[in-house]
Backbone as JSON Lines, residues from 0, in Angstrom:
{"i":0,"aa":"X","n":[-14.15,2.08,1.82],"ca":[-13.92,2.07,3.27],"c":[-13.88,0.61,3.76]}
{"i":1,"aa":"X","n":[-12.88,0.29,4.56],"ca":[-12.74,-1.08,5.06],"c":[-13.87,-1.41,6.03]}
{"i":2,"aa":"X","n":[-14.29,-2.66,6.07],"ca":[-15.35,-3.05,7.0],"c":[-14.85,-3.04,8.43]}
{"i":3,"aa":"X","n":[-15.77,-2.9,9.36],"ca":[-15.43,-3.03,10.77],"c":[-15.25,-4.5,11.1]}
{"i":4,"aa":"X","n":[-14.54,-4.76,12.18],"ca":[-14.39,-6.11,12.68],"c":[-14.84,-6.14,14.13]}
{"i":5,"aa":"X","n":[-14.94,-7.34,14.66],"ca":[-15.14,-7.52,16.1],"c":[-13.83,-7.95,16.73]}
{"i":6,"aa":"X","n":[-13.53,-7.4,17.89],"ca":[-12.37,-7.82,18.67],"c":[-12.87,-8.65,19.84]}
{"i":7,"aa":"X","n":[-12.51,-9.93,19.85],"ca":[-12.95,-10.83,20.92],"c":[-11.95,-10.77,22.07]}
{"i":8,"aa":"X","n":[-11.81,-9.6,22.65],"ca":[-10.87,-9.38,23.74],"c":[-11.25,-8.09,24.44]}
{"i":9,"aa":"X","n":[-11.12,-8.09,25.76],"ca":[-11.36,-6.85,26.51],"c":[-10.04,-6.16,26.86]}
{"i":10,"aa":"X","n":[-8.93,-6.66,26.33],"ca":[-7.62,-6.1,26.66],"c":[-7.49,-4.66,26.14]}
{"i":11,"aa":"X","n":[-7.22,-3.7,27.03],"ca":[-7.02,-2.32,26.56],"c":[-5.78,-2.2,25.69]}
{"i":12,"aa":"X","n":[-4.79,-3.06,25.91],"ca":[-3.57,-3.01,25.09],"c":[-3.87,-3.42,23.66]}
{"i":13,"aa":"X","n":[-4.69,-4.43,23.46],"ca":[-5.04,-4.84,22.1],"c":[-5.89,-3.77,21.41]}
{"i":14,"aa":"X","n":[-6.77,-3.14,22.15],"ca":[-7.57,-2.05,21.56],"c":[-6.65,-0.92,21.08]}
{"i":15,"aa":"X","n":[-5.68,-0.55,21.91],"ca":[-4.76,0.54,21.54],"c":[-3.95,0.18,20.3]}
{"i":16,"aa":"X","n":[-3.51,-1.07,20.21],"ca":[-2.71,-1.48,19.06],"c":[-3.53,-1.48,17.77]}
{"i":17,"aa":"X","n":[-4.78,-1.94,17.85],"ca":[-5.64,-1.88,16.66],"c":[-5.88,-0.45,16.22]}
{"i":18,"aa":"X","n":[-6.1,0.44,17.16],"ca":[-6.29,1.86,16.81],"c":[-5.03,2.43,16.17]}
{"i":19,"aa":"X","n":[-3.87,1.97,16.63],"ca":[-2.6,2.46,16.11],"c":[-2.49,2.26,14.6]}
{"i":20,"aa":"X","n":[-3.04,1.16,14.09],"ca":[-2.95,0.89,12.64],"c":[-4.26,1.21,11.92]}
{"i":21,"aa":"X","n":[-5.18,1.89,12.6],"ca":[-6.38,2.4,11.95],"c":[-7.48,1.41,11.72]}
{"i":22,"aa":"X","n":[-7.48,0.3,12.46],"ca":[-8.54,-0.7,12.3],"c":[-9.79,-0.25,13.05]}
{"i":23,"aa":"X","n":[-10.93,-0.29,12.36],"ca":[-12.21,0.05,12.97],"c":[-12.81,-1.23,13.56]}
{"i":24,"aa":"X","n":[-13.17,-1.19,14.83],"ca":[-13.63,-2.42,15.48],"c":[-14.64,-2.12,16.57]}
{"i":25,"aa":"X","n":[-15.38,-3.16,16.93],"ca":[-16.24,-3.15,18.1],"c":[-15.81,-4.31,18.99]}
{"i":26,"aa":"X","n":[-15.78,-4.07,20.29],"ca":[-15.4,-5.12,21.23],"c":[-16.61,-6.01,21.49]}
{"i":27,"aa":"X","n":[-16.41,-7.31,21.4],"ca":[-17.47,-8.26,21.73],"c":[-17.6,-8.31,23.25]}
{"i":28,"aa":"X","n":[-18.68,-7.77,23.76],"ca":[-18.89,-7.73,25.2],"c":[-19.75,-8.91,25.64]}
{"i":29,"aa":"X","n":[-19.77,-9.14,26.94],"ca":[-20.52,-10.25,27.5],"c":[-21.8,-9.76,28.15]}
{"i":30,"aa":"X","n":[-22.83,-10.58,28.04],"ca":[-24.05,-10.27,28.76],"c":[-23.87,-10.57,30.24]}
{"i":31,"aa":"X","n":[-24.78,-10.06,31.07],"ca":[-24.69,-10.33,32.5],"c":[-24.73,-11.84,32.73]}
{"i":32,"aa":"X","n":[-23.89,-12.26,33.68],"ca":[-23.8,-13.69,33.97],"c":[-22.63,-14.36,33.31]}
{"i":33,"aa":"X","n":[-22.1,-13.76,32.23],"ca":[-20.9,-14.3,31.59],"c":[-19.68,-13.77,32.33]}
{"i":34,"aa":"X","n":[-18.67,-14.61,32.44],"ca":[-17.53,-14.26,33.27],"c":[-16.28,-14.04,32.41]}
{"i":35,"aa":"X","n":[-15.78,-12.81,32.45],"ca":[-14.46,-12.56,31.91],"c":[-14.33,-12.65,30.41]}
{"i":36,"aa":"X","n":[-13.14,-12.31,29.95],"ca":[-12.87,-12.23,28.52],"c":[-13.03,-13.57,27.84]}
{"i":37,"aa":"X","n":[-12.65,-14.64,28.52],"ca":[-12.6,-15.95,27.9],"c":[-13.6,-16.9,28.55]}
{"i":38,"aa":"X","n":[-14.8,-16.41,28.82],"ca":[-15.77,-17.18,29.6],"c":[-16.11,-18.52,28.95]}
{"i":39,"aa":"X","n":[-16.1,-18.58,27.63],"ca":[-16.48,-19.83,26.98],"c":[-15.29,-20.56,26.39]}
{"i":40,"aa":"X","n":[-14.09,-20.3,26.89],"ca":[-12.89,-20.97,26.43],"c":[-12.14,-21.55,27.63]}
{"i":41,"aa":"X","n":[-11.91,-22.86,27.58],"ca":[-11.15,-23.53,28.64],"c":[-9.66,-23.36,28.34]}
{"i":42,"aa":"X","n":[-8.94,-22.67,29.22],"ca":[-7.54,-22.38,28.98],"c":[-6.6,-23.42,29.61]}
{"i":43,"aa":"X","n":[-7.13,-24.52,30.05],"ca":[-6.29,-25.56,30.64],"c":[-5.44,-26.23,29.57]}
{"i":44,"aa":"X","n":[-4.11,-26.26,29.74],"ca":[-3.28,-26.95,28.74],"c":[-3.59,-28.45,28.71]}
{"i":45,"aa":"X","n":[-3.48,-29.03,27.52],"ca":[-3.64,-30.46,27.38],"c":[-2.36,-31.16,27.82]}
{"i":46,"aa":"X","n":[-2.47,-32.4,28.21],"ca":[-1.3,-33.16,28.67],"c":[-0.27,-33.24,27.55]}
{"i":47,"aa":"X","n":[0.95,-32.8,27.85],"ca":[2.03,-32.86,26.88],"c":[1.92,-31.89,25.73]}
{"i":48,"aa":"X","n":[1.04,-30.91,25.83],"ca":[0.8,-29.99,24.72],"c":[1.95,-29.02,24.53]}
{"i":49,"aa":"X","n":[2.43,-28.88,23.3],"ca":[3.47,-27.91,22.98],"c":[2.93,-26.5,23.14]}
{"i":50,"aa":"X","n":[3.81,-25.58,23.52],"ca":[3.38,-24.2,23.76],"c":[2.77,-23.6,22.5]}
{"i":51,"aa":"X","n":[3.38,-23.85,21.33],"ca":[2.86,-23.3,20.08],"c":[1.44,-23.79,19.8]}
{"i":52,"aa":"X","n":[1.22,-25.06,20.03],"ca":[-0.12,-25.63,19.81],"c":[-1.12,-25.04,20.78]}
{"i":53,"aa":"X","n":[-0.71,-24.9,22.04],"ca":[-1.59,-24.38,23.09],"c":[-2.07,-22.97,22.74]}
{"i":54,"aa":"X","n":[-1.14,-22.07,22.43],"ca":[-1.51,-20.67,22.23],"c":[-2.36,-20.51,20.96]}
{"i":55,"aa":"X","n":[-2.05,-21.3,19.92],"ca":[-2.86,-21.22,18.69],"c":[-4.25,-21.82,18.92]}
{"i":56,"aa":"X","n":[-4.31,-22.9,19.67],"ca":[-5.61,-23.52,19.97],"c":[-6.52,-22.54,20.71]}
{"i":57,"aa":"X","n":[-5.97,-21.81,21.66],"ca":[-6.79,-20.86,22.41],"c":[-7.26,-19.7,21.55]}
{"i":58,"aa":"X","n":[-6.37,-19.18,20.69],"ca":[-6.78,-18.07,19.82],"c":[-7.9,-18.52,18.89]}
{"i":59,"aa":"X","n":[-7.77,-19.72,18.33],"ca":[-8.82,-20.25,17.45],"c":[-10.13,-20.44,18.21]}
{"i":60,"aa":"X","n":[-10.03,-20.97,19.43],"ca":[-11.24,-21.2,20.23],"c":[-11.93,-19.89,20.57]}
{"i":61,"aa":"X","n":[-11.16,-18.84,20.85],"ca":[-11.74,-17.53,21.17],"c":[-12.44,-16.93,19.94]}
{"i":62,"aa":"X","n":[-11.8,-17.05,18.78],"ca":[-12.42,-16.51,17.56],"c":[-13.72,-17.25,17.25]}
{"i":63,"aa":"X","n":[-13.69,-18.58,17.36],"ca":[-14.89,-19.36,17.06],"c":[-15.98,-19.11,18.09]}
{"i":64,"aa":"X","n":[-15.6,-18.91,19.35],"ca":[-16.59,-18.56,20.37],"c":[-17.21,-17.2,20.07]}
{"i":65,"aa":"X","n":[-16.4,-16.27,19.56],"ca":[-16.92,-14.96,19.17],"c":[-17.93,-15.06,18.05]}
{"i":66,"aa":"X","n":[-17.66,-15.89,17.07],"ca":[-18.61,-16.1,15.96],"c":[-19.92,-16.67,16.5]}
{"i":67,"aa":"X","n":[-19.82,-17.64,17.4],"ca":[-21.05,-18.21,17.99],"c":[-21.84,-17.14,18.74]}
{"i":68,"aa":"X","n":[-21.15,-16.28,19.45],"ca":[-21.83,-15.22,20.21],"c":[-22.57,-14.28,19.27]}
{"i":69,"aa":"X","n":[-21.96,-13.95,18.14],"ca":[-22.62,-13.1,17.13],"c":[-23.88,-13.77,16.61]}
{"i":70,"aa":"X","n":[-23.8,-15.05,16.34],"ca":[-24.95,-15.78,15.82],"c":[-26.07,-15.86,16.86]}
{"i":71,"aa":"X","n":[-25.71,-16.16,18.11],"ca":[-26.72,-16.24,19.18],"c":[-27.46,-14.93,19.35]}
{"i":72,"aa":"X","n":[-26.72,-13.83,19.25],"ca":[-27.3,-12.51,19.5],"c":[-27.88,-11.87,18.24]}
{"i":73,"aa":"X","n":[-27.74,-12.59,17.11],"ca":[-28.24,-12.07,15.84],"c":[-27.65,-10.69,15.52]}
{"i":74,"aa":"X","n":[-26.34,-10.57,15.74],"ca":[-25.62,-9.33,15.45],"c":[-25.21,-9.31,13.98]}
{"i":75,"aa":"X","n":[-24.82,-8.13,13.51],"ca":[-24.31,-7.99,12.15],"c":[-23.06,-8.85,12.01]}
{"i":76,"aa":"X","n":[-23.0,-9.64,10.96],"ca":[-21.86,-10.53,10.77],"c":[-20.66,-9.76,10.25]}
{"i":77,"aa":"X","n":[-19.55,-9.91,10.95],"ca":[-18.26,-9.32,10.56],"c":[-17.17,-10.28,11.01]}
{"i":78,"aa":"X","n":[-15.96,-10.15,10.47],"ca":[-14.87,-10.99,10.96],"c":[-14.58,-10.75,12.43]}
{"i":79,"aa":"X","n":[-14.22,-11.8,13.11],"ca":[-13.87,-11.73,14.54],"c":[-12.37,-11.96,14.67]}
{"i":80,"aa":"X","n":[-11.69,-11.04,15.34],"ca":[-10.27,-11.18,15.63],"c":[-10.09,-11.56,17.09]}
{"i":81,"aa":"X","n":[-9.31,-12.61,17.35],"ca":[-9.02,-13.03,18.71],"c":[-7.52,-13.28,18.83]}
{"i":82,"aa":"X","n":[-7.03,-13.24,20.05],"ca":[-5.61,-13.45,20.28],"c":[-5.4,-14.1,21.63]}
{"i":83,"aa":"X","n":[-4.26,-14.75,21.76],"ca":[-3.85,-15.3,23.05],"c":[-2.34,-15.17,23.17]}
{"i":84,"aa":"X","n":[-1.89,-14.75,24.34],"ca":[-0.47,-14.58,24.6],"c":[-0.06,-15.43,25.78]}
{"i":85,"aa":"X","n":[1.07,-16.11,25.64],"ca":[1.6,-16.89,26.74],"c":[3.12,-16.86,26.68]}
{"i":86,"aa":"X","n":[3.74,-17.26,27.78],"ca":[5.19,-17.35,27.85],"c":[5.63,-18.8,27.86]}
{"i":87,"aa":"X","n":[6.82,-19.01,27.34],"ca":[7.45,-20.33,27.36],"c":[8.78,-20.2,28.08]}
{"i":88,"aa":"X","n":[8.9,-20.85,29.22],"ca":[10.14,-20.89,29.97],"c":[10.53,-22.35,30.14]}
{"i":89,"aa":"X","n":[11.59,-22.74,29.45],"ca":[12.06,-24.14,29.51],"c":[10.97,-25.12,29.11]}
{"i":90,"aa":"X","n":[10.14,-24.74,28.14],"ca":[9.09,-25.63,27.68],"c":[7.84,-25.62,28.52]}
{"i":91,"aa":"X","n":[7.8,-24.79,29.55],"ca":[6.63,-24.7,30.44],"c":[5.79,-23.49,30.06]}
{"i":92,"aa":"X","n":[4.49,-23.68,30.02],"ca":[3.55,-22.59,29.72],"c":[3.38,-21.73,30.96]}
{"i":93,"aa":"X","n":[3.66,-20.43,30.82],"ca":[3.52,-19.48,31.92],"c":[2.42,-18.49,31.54]}
{"i":94,"aa":"X","n":[1.3,-18.55,32.22],"ca":[0.18,-17.66,31.92],"c":[0.13,-16.49,32.88]}
{"i":95,"aa":"X","n":[-1.08,-16.03,33.17],"ca":[-1.27,-14.91,34.1],"c":[-1.14,-15.41,35.53]}
{"i":96,"aa":"X","n":[-0.58,-14.59,36.42],"ca":[-0.46,-15.01,37.82],"c":[-1.83,-15.12,38.49]}
{"i":97,"aa":"X","n":[-1.95,-16.06,39.4],"ca":[-3.22,-16.22,40.11],"c":[-3.34,-15.27,41.28]}
{"i":98,"aa":"X","n":[-2.21,-14.84,41.83],"ca":[-2.22,-13.89,42.95],"c":[-0.83,-13.24,43.03]}
{"i":99,"aa":"X","n":[-0.65,-12.36,44.03],"ca":[0.61,-11.62,44.15],"c":[1.79,-12.55,44.41]}
{"i":100,"aa":"X","n":[1.6,-13.56,45.21],"ca":[2.69,-14.49,45.51],"c":[3.12,-15.23,44.25]}
{"i":101,"aa":"X","n":[2.16,-15.61,43.42],"ca":[2.46,-16.29,42.16],"c":[3.2,-15.34,41.23]}
{"i":102,"aa":"X","n":[2.78,-14.08,41.19],"ca":[3.47,-13.09,40.34],"c":[4.92,-12.93,40.76]}
{"i":103,"aa":"X","n":[5.17,-12.87,42.05],"ca":[6.55,-12.75,42.53],"c":[7.36,-13.99,42.15]}
{"i":104,"aa":"X","n":[6.76,-15.16,42.28],"ca":[7.47,-16.4,41.95],"c":[7.81,-16.45,40.46]}
{"i":105,"aa":"X","n":[6.88,-16.03,39.61],"ca":[7.13,-16.02,38.16],"c":[8.28,-15.07,37.83]}
{"i":106,"aa":"X","n":[8.25,-13.87,38.4],"ca":[9.29,-12.88,38.1],"c":[10.65,-13.33,38.6]}
{"i":107,"aa":"X","n":[10.71,-14.03,39.71],"ca":[11.99,-14.57,40.18],"c":[12.54,-15.6,39.2]}
{"i":108,"aa":"X","n":[11.65,-16.37,38.59],"ca":[12.09,-17.37,37.61],"c":[12.58,-16.7,36.33]}
{"i":109,"aa":"X","n":[11.98,-15.58,35.96],"ca":[12.39,-14.88,34.74],"c":[13.68,-14.07,34.93]}
{"i":110,"aa":"X","n":[14.01,-13.74,36.16],"ca":[15.15,-12.88,36.46],"c":[16.45,-13.43,35.89]}
{"i":111,"aa":"X","n":[17.16,-12.6,35.13],"ca":[18.46,-12.96,34.6],"c":[18.44,-13.98,33.47]}
{"i":112,"aa":"X","n":[17.26,-14.25,32.91],"ca":[17.14,-15.31,31.92],"c":[16.37,-14.83,30.69]}
{"i":113,"aa":"X","n":[16.44,-15.63,29.64],"ca":[15.64,-15.38,28.44],"c":[14.45,-16.31,28.41]}
{"i":114,"aa":"X","n":[13.33,-15.82,27.87],"ca":[12.14,-16.64,27.68],"c":[11.49,-16.25,26.37]}
{"i":115,"aa":"X","n":[10.59,-17.09,25.91],"ca":[9.85,-16.8,24.67],"c":[8.47,-16.26,25.01]}
{"i":116,"aa":"X","n":[8.01,-15.31,24.2],"ca":[6.64,-14.81,24.29],"c":[5.95,-15.17,22.99]}
{"i":117,"aa":"X","n":[4.86,-15.9,23.1],"ca":[4.12,-16.34,21.92],"c":[2.74,-15.69,21.93]}
{"i":118,"aa":"X","n":[2.4,-15.03,20.84],"ca":[1.05,-14.52,20.66],"c":[0.47,-15.12,19.39]}
{"i":119,"aa":"X","n":[-0.63,-15.82,19.53],"ca":[-1.34,-16.38,18.39],"c":[-2.54,-15.51,18.08]}
{"i":120,"aa":"X","n":[-2.82,-15.36,16.8],"ca":[-3.97,-14.61,16.31],"c":[-4.88,-15.56,15.56]}
{"i":121,"aa":"X","n":[-6.16,-15.27,15.58],"ca":[-7.11,-16.0,14.73],"c":[-8.18,-15.03,14.26]}
{"i":122,"aa":"X","n":[-8.57,-15.17,13.01],"ca":[-9.67,-14.38,12.44],"c":[-10.66,-15.37,11.84]}
{"i":123,"aa":"X","n":[-11.94,-15.18,12.15],"ca":[-12.98,-16.04,11.61],"c":[-14.19,-15.22,11.22]}
{"i":124,"aa":"X","n":[-14.81,-15.57,10.1],"ca":[-16.06,-14.92,9.71],"c":[-17.22,-15.91,9.71]}
{"i":125,"aa":"X","n":[-16.99,-17.07,10.3],"ca":[-18.03,-18.1,10.35],"c":[-17.92,-19.09,9.23]}
{"i":126,"aa":"X","n":[-17.25,-18.72,8.16],"ca":[-17.04,-19.62,7.02],"c":[-15.57,-19.98,6.88]}
{"i":127,"aa":"X","n":[-14.71,-18.97,7.05],"ca":[-13.26,-19.18,6.98],"c":[-12.64,-18.81,8.32]}
{"i":128,"aa":"X","n":[-11.61,-19.54,8.69],"ca":[-10.85,-19.23,9.9],"c":[-9.37,-19.34,9.57]}
{"i":129,"aa":"X","n":[-8.61,-18.29,9.89],"ca":[-7.18,-18.29,9.63],"c":[-6.45,-17.9,10.92]}
{"i":130,"aa":"X","n":[-5.23,-18.41,11.08],"ca":[-4.47,-18.12,12.28],"c":[-3.0,-17.88,11.96]}
{"i":131,"aa":"X","n":[-2.29,-17.28,12.91],"ca":[-0.87,-16.99,12.75],"c":[-0.26,-16.89,14.15]}
{"i":132,"aa":"X","n":[1.03,-17.14,14.25],"ca":[1.74,-17.05,15.53],"c":[2.95,-16.14,15.4]}
{"i":133,"aa":"X","n":[3.13,-15.28,16.38],"ca":[4.33,-14.44,16.51],"c":[5.12,-14.95,17.73]}
{"i":134,"aa":"X","n":[6.41,-15.19,17.52],"ca":[7.26,-15.69,18.61],"c":[8.43,-14.74,18.8]}
{"i":135,"aa":"X","n":[8.6,-14.24,19.99],"ca":[9.68,-13.32,20.32],"c":[10.45,-13.85,21.53]}
{"i":136,"aa":"X","n":[11.67,-13.37,21.67],"ca":[12.5,-13.73,22.82],"c":[12.79,-12.48,23.64]}
{"i":137,"aa":"X","n":[12.63,-12.6,24.94],"ca":[12.86,-11.49,25.87],"c":[13.89,-11.92,26.91]}
{"i":138,"aa":"X","n":[14.88,-11.07,27.12],"ca":[15.89,-11.34,28.16],"c":[15.74,-10.34,29.29]}
{"i":139,"aa":"X","n":[15.57,-10.86,30.51],"ca":[15.5,-10.02,31.7],"c":[16.9,-9.85,32.31]}
{"i":140,"aa":"X","n":[17.18,-8.69,32.85],"ca":[18.35,-8.54,33.7],"c":[18.06,-9.2,35.04]}
{"i":141,"aa":"X","n":[19.09,-9.3,35.87],"ca":[18.88,-9.82,37.22],"c":[18.01,-8.83,38.01]}
{"i":142,"aa":"X","n":[17.0,-9.36,38.67],"ca":[16.08,-8.52,39.44],"c":[16.32,-8.71,40.93]}
{"i":143,"aa":"X","n":[16.28,-7.6,41.66],"ca":[16.35,-7.66,43.11],"c":[14.98,-8.04,43.67]}
{"i":144,"aa":"X","n":[14.98,-8.73,44.79],"ca":[13.7,-9.07,45.42],"c":[12.89,-7.83,45.73]}
{"i":145,"aa":"X","n":[13.58,-6.75,46.14],"ca":[12.87,-5.5,46.47],"c":[12.19,-4.93,45.23]}
{"i":146,"aa":"X","n":[12.84,-5.03,44.06],"ca":[12.23,-4.56,42.82],"c":[11.0,-5.38,42.47]}
{"i":147,"aa":"X","n":[11.11,-6.69,42.64],"ca":[9.98,-7.57,42.34],"c":[8.8,-7.24,43.23]}
{"i":148,"aa":"X","n":[9.06,-7.06,44.52],"ca":[7.97,-6.76,45.47],"c":[7.28,-5.44,45.12]}
{"i":149,"aa":"X","n":[8.08,-4.42,44.81],"ca":[7.51,-3.11,44.47],"c":[6.69,-3.2,43.18]}
{"i":150,"aa":"X","n":[7.2,-3.93,42.21],"ca":[6.49,-4.06,40.95],"c":[5.17,-4.79,41.12]}
{"i":151,"aa":"X","n":[5.18,-5.86,41.86],"ca":[3.95,-6.62,42.1],"c":[2.95,-5.77,42.88]}
{"i":152,"aa":"X","n":[3.46,-4.99,43.84],"ca":[2.58,-4.12,44.64],"c":[1.89,-3.06,43.79]}
{"i":153,"aa":"X","n":[2.48,-2.73,42.62],"ca":[1.86,-1.73,41.74],"c":[0.59,-2.26,41.1]}
{"i":154,"aa":"X","n":[0.42,-3.59,41.09],"ca":[-0.76,-4.2,40.48],"c":[-0.62,-4.49,39.0]}
{"i":155,"aa":"X","n":[0.41,-3.94,38.38],"ca":[0.55,-4.09,36.93],"c":[0.66,-5.55,36.44]}
{"i":156,"aa":"X","n":[1.33,-6.42,37.2],"ca":[1.52,-7.79,36.67],"c":[0.28,-8.67,36.65]}
{"i":157,"aa":"X","n":[-0.78,-8.28,37.34],"ca":[-1.82,-9.24,37.7],"c":[-2.68,-9.74,36.53]}
{"i":158,"aa":"X","n":[-2.79,-8.98,35.46],"ca":[-3.63,-9.44,34.34],"c":[-2.81,-9.73,33.1]}
{"i":159,"aa":"X","n":[-1.51,-9.99,33.3],"ca":[-0.62,-10.14,32.15],"c":[0.09,-11.49,32.17]}
{"i":160,"aa":"X","n":[0.16,-12.11,31.01],"ca":[0.91,-13.35,30.89],"c":[2.36,-13.11,31.3]}
{"i":161,"aa":"X","n":[2.89,-14.0,32.13],"ca":[4.26,-13.85,32.59],"c":[4.44,-12.81,33.67]}
{"i":162,"aa":"X","n":[3.36,-12.22,34.14],"ca":[3.38,-11.27,35.27],"c":[4.16,-9.99,34.98]}
{"i":163,"aa":"X","n":[4.18,-9.57,33.71],"ca":[4.78,-8.26,33.42],"c":[4.21,-7.69,32.14]}
{"i":164,"aa":"X","n":[4.34,-6.36,32.03],"ca":[3.93,-5.67,30.81],"c":[5.11,-4.89,30.25]}
{"i":165,"aa":"X","n":[5.54,-5.24,29.06],"ca":[6.71,-4.57,28.46],"c":[6.43,-3.1,28.21]}
{"i":166,"aa":"X","n":[5.14,-2.74,28.04],"ca":[4.77,-1.36,27.76],"c":[4.63,-0.55,29.04]}
{"i":167,"aa":"X","n":[4.84,-1.17,30.19],"ca":[4.69,-0.49,31.47],"c":[6.0,-0.39,32.23]}
{"i":168,"aa":"X","n":[5.9,-0.48,33.55],"ca":[7.07,-0.3,34.41],"c":[8.12,-1.38,34.22]}
{"i":169,"aa":"X","n":[7.71,-2.55,33.76],"ca":[8.65,-3.65,33.58],"c":[9.64,-3.41,32.46]}
{"i":170,"aa":"X","n":[9.46,-2.35,31.68],"ca":[10.41,-2.05,30.61],"c":[11.83,-1.9,31.15]}
{"i":171,"aa":"X","n":[11.97,-1.47,32.4],"ca":[13.3,-1.28,32.98],"c":[13.97,-2.61,33.33]}
{"i":172,"aa":"X","n":[13.21,-3.72,33.3],"ca":[13.78,-5.04,33.59],"c":[14.35,-5.7,32.35]}
{"i":173,"aa":"X","n":[13.99,-5.19,31.17],"ca":[14.25,-5.93,29.93],"c":[15.54,-5.47,29.28]}
{"i":174,"aa":"X","n":[16.47,-6.41,29.21],"ca":[17.78,-6.13,28.66],"c":[17.79,-6.2,27.14]}
{"i":175,"aa":"X","n":[17.01,-7.13,26.59],"ca":[17.04,-7.32,25.14],"c":[15.77,-8.02,24.68]}
{"i":176,"aa":"X","n":[15.3,-7.65,23.48],"ca":[14.21,-8.39,22.85],"c":[14.59,-8.73,21.42]}
{"i":177,"aa":"X","n":[14.11,-9.85,20.96],"ca":[14.25,-10.25,19.57],"c":[12.87,-10.66,19.08]}
{"i":178,"aa":"X","n":[12.4,-9.98,18.04],"ca":[11.07,-10.32,17.54],"c":[10.17,-9.11,17.45]}
{"i":179,"aa":"X","n":[8.91,-9.3,17.8],"ca":[7.88,-8.27,17.63],"c":[7.53,-7.63,18.97]}
{"i":180,"aa":"X","n":[7.78,-6.33,19.09],"ca":[7.42,-5.63,20.33],"c":[5.91,-5.65,20.54]}
{"i":181,"aa":"X","n":[5.14,-5.41,19.47],"ca":[3.68,-5.43,19.6],"c":[3.18,-6.84,19.91]}
{"i":182,"aa":"X","n":[3.9,-7.86,19.41],"ca":[3.54,-9.24,19.75],"c":[3.73,-9.53,21.21]}
{"i":183,"aa":"X","n":[4.79,-8.97,21.79],"ca":[5.03,-9.16,23.22],"c":[3.94,-8.46,24.03]}
{"i":184,"aa":"X","n":[3.51,-7.3,23.57],"ca":[2.43,-6.58,24.25],"c":[1.12,-7.37,24.18]}
{"i":185,"aa":"X","n":[0.9,-8.09,23.05],"ca":[-0.3,-8.91,22.98],"c":[-1.02,-8.94,21.65]}
{"i":186,"aa":"X","n":[-0.51,-8.17,20.65],"ca":[-1.15,-8.19,19.34],"c":[-0.1,-7.83,18.28]}
{"i":187,"aa":"X","n":[0.55,-8.82,17.67],"ca":[1.57,-8.53,16.67],"c":[0.96,-7.88,15.43]}
{"i":188,"aa":"X","n":[1.34,-6.64,15.16],"ca":[0.64,-5.86,14.16],"c":[0.94,-6.3,12.74]}
{"i":189,"aa":"X","n":[2.15,-6.78,12.46],"ca":[2.43,-7.28,11.12],"c":[1.51,-8.45,10.79]}
{"i":190,"aa":"X","n":[1.46,-9.44,11.67],"ca":[0.62,-10.61,11.44],"c":[-0.86,-10.25,11.43]}
{"i":191,"aa":"X","n":[-1.26,-9.3,12.27],"ca":[-2.65,-8.85,12.29],"c":[-3.05,-8.28,10.94]}
{"i":192,"aa":"X","n":[-2.2,-7.4,10.4],"ca":[-2.49,-6.77,9.12],"c":[-2.58,-7.82,8.0]}
{"i":193,"aa":"X","n":[-1.67,-8.79,8.03],"ca":[-1.67,-9.82,6.99],"c":[-2.95,-10.66,7.05]}
{"i":194,"aa":"X","n":[-3.36,-11.04,8.24],"ca":[-4.58,-11.83,8.38],"c":[-5.81,-11.05,7.92]}
{"i":195,"aa":"X","n":[-5.91,-9.78,8.33],"ca":[-7.08,-8.99,7.99],"c":[-7.18,-8.73,6.49]}
{"i":196,"aa":"X","n":[-6.03,-8.59,5.83],"ca":[-6.06,-8.42,4.37],"c":[-6.74,-9.6,3.67]}
{"i":197,"aa":"X","n":[-6.56,-10.79,4.24],"ca":[-7.2,-11.95,3.67],"c":[-8.7,-11.96,3.83]}
{"i":198,"aa":"X","n":[-9.22,-11.07,4.68],"ca":[-10.67,-10.95,4.89],"c":[-11.21,-9.63,4.33]}
{"i":199,"aa":"X","n":[-10.46,-9.04,3.4],"ca":[-10.94,-7.85,2.7],"c":[-10.69,-6.54,3.41]}
{"i":200,"aa":"X","n":[-9.83,-6.56,4.44],"ca":[-9.55,-5.32,5.17],"c":[-8.32,-4.67,4.57]}
{"i":201,"aa":"X","n":[-8.48,-3.49,4.03],"ca":[-7.38,-2.77,3.38],"c":[-6.74,-1.82,4.37]}
{"i":202,"aa":"X","n":[-5.46,-2.02,4.63],"ca":[-4.74,-1.15,5.58],"c":[-3.72,-0.28,4.84]}
């Protein structure tokens, strides 16, 4: 029987994807006073930082923070899986919207254009740390302002990089994708399986 892992993410989409491939996991939760999924990771991009470096740096930082949390709490040691997803539009890092107005502005920029979605993965057991990046391209059709307003009003964009979820209502905006659908959602399953095999997880 394969060992359980820890998932250093509260994303319901990542939980669903792990279950899809039969991975047994426990979510690393925060004690009271800790804020959010990435409470101990600074997500501020470095000056001049390439998008690929940024997303991999964050995934590695989240995995390593998860290992530290296990050690502090004296939990059973298991590999920690972490991920980070971001968008690249003309070399600019596009993360989660800060509010509804920001979500609308992001979607207007994506309208009628192609952008890259990068998801980096990292697995660490405290002794070894490995990472991988999945890069996909998504093309949006032209969006009407009324469509953007209705979509933002649904609340769906607010916790998602690039202000949309391909697995949700925004699927009707997407004309074409090249790459990994699960990577665009937030956890590329091919790369996940390959990384976990290196830590003794048989899928």
